[in-house]
């Protein structure tokens, strides 16, 4: 099925190059360049945060506090609706058809994000920033594809998703996975990685395999605070901290000693994530690092197939797709697959407790915009030999400007069809629903068009015989063809998705599941 999404009956003004909206008065002083903390939640739903009614207790007080300190974007979208393509686009400001990353890398992937692509970490590092990454990378873990060769001075984290390997204490998942084997005996389990233990990397070294996910929050928090102190106190440099969390990806886990007011696993994991964000906010506050911008967002919508262990898409439930037996969140281009909760805070620069006016102006924003905006605020120019899909939203953050995308093209992220295919046209071909049911894989002709201002649930498409439908379809087709031509004439990369046994991260090949706790 080909699914066209409609934002306020407008699809105009695709922007293919980074354009600065920063005023001269807002340009950074060389000695006072801002610090950046980018926090990327994994598989989080638009409805997971900030929808509590007055008087209701919240399981995320720190994220609530961050929202009150900054600007919330109600119409913000991940660049793709699955892991690797979304992260590659965030780091490069370019769609997968440009940067080469159109689907996920595997445990045995030989390569990763093409080496001729440039991340914002590389550019900031070259401009004098201390750069650190903590968390899930999922853009290649071998050799020059490791984060320390893509612009980061320090890395601690999991090279891919936290379900891509067994652990001794499994988290909550569907299907439920057993612990790693302790001997060379083989054990098969449908949907579970049982031959390889989940590794934890520090820079280029595996320091623990299998990783204890239940202590992961504390380890990440300690490392994040240490890196902030390293940059601000020891090196006295502006810093970039990229926190790509394991939360809220399954298997779910949380600190057993956390004071959680509910037994619901997803809520407990949200609380765990919130306390990690709180540790970062406290470190920034204690060091009086007011000149620090914190950008919280998500890589894509929730993994609906995981049922009670998946997040909440809010009102964007994709009723048309659901009524036909399919899912409408992660991996799909339905609204719930890519609309993510987002807030940006910067003391005394961004108006506190503010909300973007996107719903009124029909403007939308994307994780693609992180790349050009951070570079603009740091006074750094991106390479001029390629084109970009993100836009600089500095004026939106600092001056309440209404500059933004009038339209976004969302890539196919694995539901069906060709990976990375950009369509506003939103391809959604039978993605799995809760428990694994799938809708029929088909292309819809004529395409479906929904008015999201009137039909957030995407239940009733516009009448293909109507004048409104015809005008919108013509505009969308023009925009899509213009973007595809722009990409065809751009400097594009091609990712190598080949896999090999030697590329599997393993610290002790002779031990069962590569076990190496002695390296702790």
PDB file of N, CA, C and O in Angstrom, residues 164-215:
ATOM      1  N   UNK A 164      19.982  -7.584  20.342  1.00  0.00           N
ATOM      2  CA  UNK A 164      20.822  -8.290  19.374  1.00  0.00           C
ATOM      3  C   UNK A 164      21.951  -9.025  20.087  1.00  0.00           C
ATOM      4  O   UNK A 164      23.131  -8.860  19.787  1.00  0.00           O
ATOM      5  N   UNK A 165      21.584  -9.846  21.052  1.00  0.00           N
ATOM      6  CA  UNK A 165      22.533 -10.615  21.837  1.00  0.00           C
ATOM      7  C   UNK A 165      21.888 -11.040  23.144  1.00  0.00           C
ATOM      8  O   UNK A 165      20.996 -10.361  23.656  1.00  0.00           O
ATOM      9  N   UNK A 166      22.332 -12.157  23.684  1.00  0.00           N
ATOM     10  CA  UNK A 166      21.761 -12.637  24.949  1.00  0.00           C
ATOM     11  C   UNK A 166      22.445 -11.983  26.141  1.00  0.00           C
ATOM     12  O   UNK A 166      23.528 -11.410  26.024  1.00  0.00           O
ATOM     13  N   UNK A 167      21.780 -12.025  27.276  1.00  0.00           N
ATOM     14  CA  UNK A 167      22.338 -11.540  28.532  1.00  0.00           C
ATOM     15  C   UNK A 167      22.073 -12.584  29.619  1.00  0.00           C
ATOM     16  O   UNK A 167      21.221 -13.457  29.459  1.00  0.00           O
ATOM     17  N   UNK A 168      22.783 -12.470  30.736  1.00  0.00           N
ATOM     18  CA  UNK A 168      22.575 -13.432  31.819  1.00  0.00           C
ATOM     19  C   UNK A 168      21.272 -13.167  32.558  1.00  0.00           C
ATOM     20  O   UNK A 168      20.679 -14.088  33.135  1.00  0.00           O
ATOM     21  N   UNK A 169      20.858 -11.919  32.567  1.00  0.00           N
ATOM     22  CA  UNK A 169      19.591 -11.542  33.202  1.00  0.00           C
ATOM     23  C   UNK A 169      18.734 -10.845  32.142  1.00  0.00           C
ATOM     24  O   UNK A 169      18.774  -9.622  32.019  1.00  0.00           O
ATOM     25  N   UNK A 170      17.974 -11.616  31.384  1.00  0.00           N
ATOM     26  CA  UNK A 170      17.201 -11.029  30.278  1.00  0.00           C
ATOM     27  C   UNK A 170      16.197  -9.997  30.761  1.00  0.00           C
ATOM     28  O   UNK A 170      15.661 -10.088  31.868  1.00  0.00           O
ATOM     29  N   UNK A 171      15.963  -9.021  29.907  1.00  0.00           N
ATOM     30  CA  UNK A 171      14.934  -8.035  30.195  1.00  0.00           C
ATOM     31  C   UNK A 171      13.567  -8.554  29.779  1.00  0.00           C
ATOM     32  O   UNK A 171      13.412  -9.698  29.349  1.00  0.00           O
ATOM     33  N   UNK A 172      12.584  -7.700  29.886  1.00  0.00           N
ATOM     34  CA  UNK A 172      11.199  -8.067  29.570  1.00  0.00           C
ATOM     35  C   UNK A 172      10.957  -7.861  28.089  1.00  0.00           C
ATOM     36  O   UNK A 172      11.141  -6.770  27.562  1.00  0.00           O
ATOM     37  N   UNK A 173      10.522  -8.933  27.430  1.00  0.00           N
ATOM     38  CA  UNK A 173      10.408  -8.901  25.982  1.00  0.00           C
ATOM     39  C   UNK A 173       9.297  -9.839  25.544  1.00  0.00           C
ATOM     40  O   UNK A 173       8.785 -10.647  26.314  1.00  0.00           O
ATOM     41  N   UNK A 174       8.916  -9.694  24.293  1.00  0.00           N
ATOM     42  CA  UNK A 174       7.939 -10.580  23.677  1.00  0.00           C
ATOM     43  C   UNK A 174       8.477 -10.947  22.295  1.00  0.00           C
ATOM     44  O   UNK A 174       8.542 -10.077  21.420  1.00  0.00           O
ATOM     45  N   UNK A 175       8.948 -12.194  22.090  1.00  0.00           N
ATOM     46  CA  UNK A 175       8.896 -13.312  23.036  1.00  0.00           C
ATOM     47  C   UNK A 175       9.928 -13.159  24.150  1.00  0.00           C
ATOM     48  O   UNK A 175      10.928 -12.460  23.986  1.00  0.00           O
ATOM     49  N   UNK A 176       9.680 -13.845  25.251  1.00  0.00           N
ATOM     50  CA  UNK A 176      10.614 -13.821  26.366  1.00  0.00           C
ATOM     51  C   UNK A 176      11.837 -14.656  26.016  1.00  0.00           C
ATOM     52  O   UNK A 176      11.707 -15.782  25.531  1.00  0.00           O
ATOM     53  N   UNK A 177      13.016 -14.102  26.235  1.00  0.00           N
ATOM     54  CA  UNK A 177      14.245 -14.799  25.865  1.00  0.00           C
ATOM     55  C   UNK A 177      14.945 -15.345  27.105  1.00  0.00           C
ATOM     56  O   UNK A 177      14.957 -14.687  28.156  1.00  0.00           O
ATOM     57  N   UNK A 178      15.558 -16.529  27.015  1.00  0.00           N
ATOM     58  CA  UNK A 178      16.266 -17.118  28.153  1.00  0.00           C
ATOM     59  C   UNK A 178      17.632 -16.479  28.352  1.00  0.00           C
ATOM     60  O   UNK A 178      18.115 -15.737  27.486  1.00  0.00           O
ATOM     61  N   UNK A 179      18.309 -16.791  29.475  1.00  0.00           N
ATOM     62  CA  UNK A 179      19.663 -16.273  29.699  1.00  0.00           C
ATOM     63  C   UNK A 179      20.659 -16.886  28.726  1.00  0.00           C
ATOM     64  O   UNK A 179      20.388 -17.898  28.072  1.00  0.00           O
ATOM     65  N   UNK A 180      21.835 -16.271  28.646  1.00  0.00           N
ATOM     66  CA  UNK A 180      22.913 -16.837  27.848  1.00  0.00           C
ATOM     67  C   UNK A 180      23.289 -18.217  28.399  1.00  0.00           C
ATOM     68  O   UNK A 180      23.216 -18.456  29.605  1.00  0.00           O
ATOM     69  N   UNK A 181      23.713 -19.090  27.510  1.00  0.00           N
ATOM     70  CA  UNK A 181      24.177 -20.407  27.951  1.00  0.00           C
ATOM     71  C   UNK A 181      25.518 -20.256  28.663  1.00  0.00           C
ATOM     72  O   UNK A 181      26.287 -19.327  28.395  1.00  0.00           O
ATOM     73  N   UNK A 182      25.784 -21.148  29.600  1.00  0.00           N
ATOM     74  CA  UNK A 182      27.021 -21.110  30.359  1.00  0.00           C
ATOM     75  C   UNK A 182      28.040 -22.123  29.840  1.00  0.00           C
ATOM     76  O   UNK A 182      29.178 -22.151  30.296  1.00  0.00           O
ATOM     77  N   UNK A 183      27.610 -22.977  28.915  1.00  0.00           N
ATOM     78  CA  UNK A 183      28.497 -23.991  28.365  1.00  0.00           C
ATOM     79  C   UNK A 183      28.393 -23.953  26.846  1.00  0.00           C
ATOM     80  O   UNK A 183      27.723 -23.088  26.275  1.00  0.00           O
ATOM     81  N   UNK A 184      29.034 -24.883  26.186  1.00  0.00           N
ATOM     82  CA  UNK A 184      28.999 -24.922  24.731  1.00  0.00           C
ATOM     83  C   UNK A 184      27.762 -25.626  24.196  1.00  0.00           C
ATOM     84  O   UNK A 184      27.648 -25.858  22.993  1.00  0.00           O
ATOM     85  N   UNK A 185      26.871 -25.985  25.084  1.00  0.00           N
ATOM     86  CA  UNK A 185      25.605 -26.578  24.641  1.00  0.00           C
ATOM     87  C   UNK A 185      24.825 -25.549  23.828  1.00  0.00           C
ATOM     88  O   UNK A 185      24.834 -24.354  24.129  1.00  0.00           O
ATOM     89  N   UNK A 186      24.166 -26.010  22.795  1.00  0.00           N
ATOM     90  CA  UNK A 186      23.393 -25.103  21.937  1.00  0.00           C
ATOM     91  C   UNK A 186      21.957 -25.032  22.407  1.00  0.00           C
ATOM     92  O   UNK A 186      21.414 -25.984  22.962  1.00  0.00           O
ATOM     93  N   UNK A 187      21.364 -23.886  22.231  1.00  0.00           N
ATOM     94  CA  UNK A 187      19.962 -23.700  22.597  1.00  0.00           C
ATOM     95  C   UNK A 187      19.331 -22.791  21.565  1.00  0.00           C
ATOM     96  O   UNK A 187      19.843 -21.715  21.268  1.00  0.00           O
ATOM     97  N   UNK A 188      18.231 -23.211  21.007  1.00  0.00           N
ATOM     98  CA  UNK A 188      17.528 -22.413  20.023  1.00  0.00           C
ATOM     99  C   UNK A 188      16.300 -21.787  20.656  1.00  0.00           C
ATOM    100  O   UNK A 188      15.634 -22.401  21.472  1.00  0.00           O
ATOM    101  N   UNK A 189      16.024 -20.573  20.276  1.00  0.00           N
ATOM    102  CA  UNK A 189      14.828 -19.909  20.765  1.00  0.00           C
ATOM    103  C   UNK A 189      14.365 -18.935  19.694  1.00  0.00           C
ATOM    104  O   UNK A 189      15.127 -18.050  19.283  1.00  0.00           O
ATOM    105  N   UNK A 190      13.156 -19.091  19.236  1.00  0.00           N
ATOM    106  CA  UNK A 190      12.611 -18.266  18.157  1.00  0.00           C
ATOM    107  C   UNK A 190      12.654 -16.788  18.514  1.00  0.00           C
ATOM    108  O   UNK A 190      12.163 -16.371  19.555  1.00  0.00           O
ATOM    109  N   UNK A 191      13.280 -15.998  17.667  1.00  0.00           N
ATOM    110  CA  UNK A 191      13.300 -14.554  17.864  1.00  0.00           C
ATOM    111  C   UNK A 191      14.336 -14.068  18.846  1.00  0.00           C
ATOM    112  O   UNK A 191      14.362 -12.882  19.166  1.00  0.00           O
ATOM    113  N   UNK A 192      15.230 -14.938  19.346  1.00  0.00           N
ATOM    114  CA  UNK A 192      16.234 -14.536  20.336  1.00  0.00           C
ATOM    115  C   UNK A 192      17.640 -14.823  19.810  1.00  0.00           C
ATOM    116  O   UNK A 192      17.876 -15.856  19.186  1.00  0.00           O
ATOM    117  N   UNK A 193      18.570 -13.892  20.072  1.00  0.00           N
ATOM    118  CA  UNK A 193      19.972 -14.109  19.735  1.00  0.00           C
ATOM    119  C   UNK A 193      20.603 -14.944  20.850  1.00  0.00           C
ATOM    120  O   UNK A 193      20.831 -14.456  21.956  1.00  0.00           O
ATOM    121  N   UNK A 194      20.899 -16.211  20.573  1.00  0.00           N
ATOM    122  CA  UNK A 194      21.411 -17.091  21.620  1.00  0.00           C
ATOM    123  C   UNK A 194      22.874 -17.488  21.414  1.00  0.00           C
ATOM    124  O   UNK A 194      23.501 -18.023  22.325  1.00  0.00           O
ATOM    125  N   UNK A 195      23.437 -17.255  20.225  1.00  0.00           N
ATOM    126  CA  UNK A 195      24.808 -17.679  19.967  1.00  0.00           C
ATOM    127  C   UNK A 195      25.839 -16.640  20.367  1.00  0.00           C
ATOM    128  O   UNK A 195      27.029 -16.941  20.452  1.00  0.00           O
ATOM    129  N   UNK A 196      25.384 -15.412  20.592  1.00  0.00           N
ATOM    130  CA  UNK A 196      26.312 -14.324  20.891  1.00  0.00           C
ATOM    131  C   UNK A 196      25.788 -13.504  22.056  1.00  0.00           C
ATOM    132  O   UNK A 196      24.605 -13.165  22.117  1.00  0.00           O
ATOM    133  N   UNK A 197      26.662 -13.182  22.993  1.00  0.00           N
ATOM    134  CA  UNK A 197      26.294 -12.333  24.118  1.00  0.00           C
ATOM    135  C   UNK A 197      26.369 -10.862  23.726  1.00  0.00           C
ATOM    136  O   UNK A 197      27.169 -10.469  22.871  1.00  0.00           O
ATOM    137  N   UNK A 198      25.529 -10.050  24.344  1.00  0.00           N
ATOM    138  CA  UNK A 198      25.488  -8.616  24.074  1.00  0.00           C
ATOM    139  C   UNK A 198      26.752  -7.954  24.617  1.00  0.00           C
ATOM    140  O   UNK A 198      27.053  -8.065  25.801  1.00  0.00           O
ATOM    141  N   UNK A 199      27.514  -7.257  23.757  1.00  0.00           N
ATOM    142  CA  UNK A 199      28.776  -6.655  24.221  1.00  0.00           C
ATOM    143  C   UNK A 199      28.618  -5.197  24.651  1.00  0.00           C
ATOM    144  O   UNK A 199      27.746  -4.475  24.164  1.00  0.00           O
ATOM    145  N   UNK A 200      29.506  -4.778  25.525  1.00  0.00           N
ATOM    146  CA  UNK A 200      29.631  -3.369  25.901  1.00  0.00           C
ATOM    147  C   UNK A 200      31.017  -2.907  25.480  1.00  0.00           C
ATOM    148  O   UNK A 200      32.030  -3.483  25.887  1.00  0.00           O
ATOM    149  N   UNK A 201      31.048  -1.875  24.643  1.00  0.00           N
ATOM    150  CA  UNK A 201      32.317  -1.322  24.165  1.00  0.00           C
ATOM    151  C   UNK A 201      32.707  -0.095  24.978  1.00  0.00           C
ATOM    152  O   UNK A 201      31.860   0.728  25.343  1.00  0.00           O
ATOM    153  N   UNK A 202      33.998   0.059  25.223  1.00  0.00           N
ATOM    154  CA  UNK A 202      34.572   1.344  25.629  1.00  0.00           C
ATOM    155  C   UNK A 202      35.628   1.671  24.586  1.00  0.00           C
ATOM    156  O   UNK A 202      36.610   0.925  24.439  1.00  0.00           O
ATOM    157  N   UNK A 203      35.393   2.712  23.852  1.00  0.00           N
ATOM    158  CA  UNK A 203      36.194   3.035  22.678  1.00  0.00           C
ATOM    159  C   UNK A 203      36.175   1.837  21.723  1.00  0.00           C
ATOM    160  O   UNK A 203      35.119   1.436  21.282  1.00  0.00           O
ATOM    161  N   UNK A 204      37.291   1.207  21.454  1.00  0.00           N
ATOM    162  CA  UNK A 204      37.293   0.086  20.511  1.00  0.00           C
ATOM    163  C   UNK A 204      37.434  -1.271  21.199  1.00  0.00           C
ATOM    164  O   UNK A 204      37.610  -2.281  20.534  1.00  0.00           O
ATOM    165  N   UNK A 205      37.318  -1.281  22.518  1.00  0.00           N
ATOM    166  CA  UNK A 205      37.531  -2.510  23.277  1.00  0.00           C
ATOM    167  C   UNK A 205      36.236  -2.995  23.902  1.00  0.00           C
ATOM    168  O   UNK A 205      35.485  -2.199  24.482  1.00  0.00           O
ATOM    169  N   UNK A 206      35.974  -4.297  23.790  1.00  0.00           N
ATOM    170  CA  UNK A 206      34.840  -4.888  24.495  1.00  0.00           C
ATOM    171  C   UNK A 206      35.237  -5.055  25.957  1.00  0.00           C
ATOM    172  O   UNK A 206      36.200  -5.774  26.274  1.00  0.00           O
ATOM    173  N   UNK A 207      34.541  -4.402  26.855  1.00  0.00           N
ATOM    174  CA  UNK A 207      34.884  -4.450  28.274  1.00  0.00           C
ATOM    175  C   UNK A 207      33.978  -5.387  29.059  1.00  0.00           C
ATOM    176  O   UNK A 207      34.269  -5.715  30.214  1.00  0.00           O
ATOM    177  N   UNK A 208      32.889  -5.837  28.445  1.00  0.00           N
ATOM    178  CA  UNK A 208      32.008  -6.787  29.116  1.00  0.00           C
ATOM    179  C   UNK A 208      31.144  -7.490  28.071  1.00  0.00           C
ATOM    180  O   UNK A 208      30.602  -6.854  27.175  1.00  0.00           O
ATOM    181  N   UNK A 209      31.037  -8.811  28.191  1.00  0.00           N
ATOM    182  CA  UNK A 209      30.211  -9.593  27.284  1.00  0.00           C
ATOM    183  C   UNK A 209      29.846 -10.906  27.992  1.00  0.00           C
ATOM    184  O   UNK A 209      30.740 -11.707  28.254  1.00  0.00           O
ATOM    185  N   UNK A 210      28.600 -11.123  28.373  1.00  0.00           N
ATOM    186  CA  UNK A 210      27.428 -10.287  28.103  1.00  0.00           C
ATOM    187  C   UNK A 210      27.310  -9.103  29.066  1.00  0.00           C
ATOM    188  O   UNK A 210      27.711  -9.182  30.225  1.00  0.00           O
ATOM    189  N   UNK A 211      26.759  -8.058  28.562  1.00  0.00           N
ATOM    190  CA  UNK A 211      26.490  -6.859  29.345  1.00  0.00           C
ATOM    191  C   UNK A 211      25.343  -7.087  30.320  1.00  0.00           C
ATOM    192  O   UNK A 211      24.365  -7.768  30.001  1.00  0.00           O
ATOM    193  N   UNK A 212      25.462  -6.505  31.513  1.00  0.00           N
ATOM    194  CA  UNK A 212      24.362  -6.515  32.480  1.00  0.00           C
ATOM    195  C   UNK A 212      23.487  -5.289  32.215  1.00  0.00           C
ATOM    196  O   UNK A 212      23.809  -4.179  32.632  1.00  0.00           O
ATOM    197  N   UNK A 213      22.390  -5.492  31.484  1.00  0.00           N
ATOM    198  CA  UNK A 213      21.546  -4.353  31.122  1.00  0.00           C
ATOM    199  C   UNK A 213      20.877  -3.719  32.333  1.00  0.00           C
ATOM    200  O   UNK A 213      20.545  -2.534  32.302  1.00  0.00           O
ATOM    201  N   UNK A 214      20.680  -4.480  33.402  1.00  0.00           N
ATOM    202  CA  UNK A 214      19.962  -3.953  34.562  1.00  0.00           C
ATOM    203  C   UNK A 214      20.788  -2.913  35.330  1.00  0.00           C
ATOM    204  O   UNK A 214      20.243  -2.145  36.117  1.00  0.00           O
ATOM    205  N   UNK A 215      22.090  -2.880  35.075  1.00  0.00           N
ATOM    206  CA  UNK A 215      22.936  -1.851  35.688  1.00  0.00           C
ATOM    207  C   UNK A 215      23.363  -0.797  34.665  1.00  0.00           C
ATOM    208  O   UNK A 215      24.177   0.070  34.963  1.00  0.00           O
TER     209      UNK A 215
END
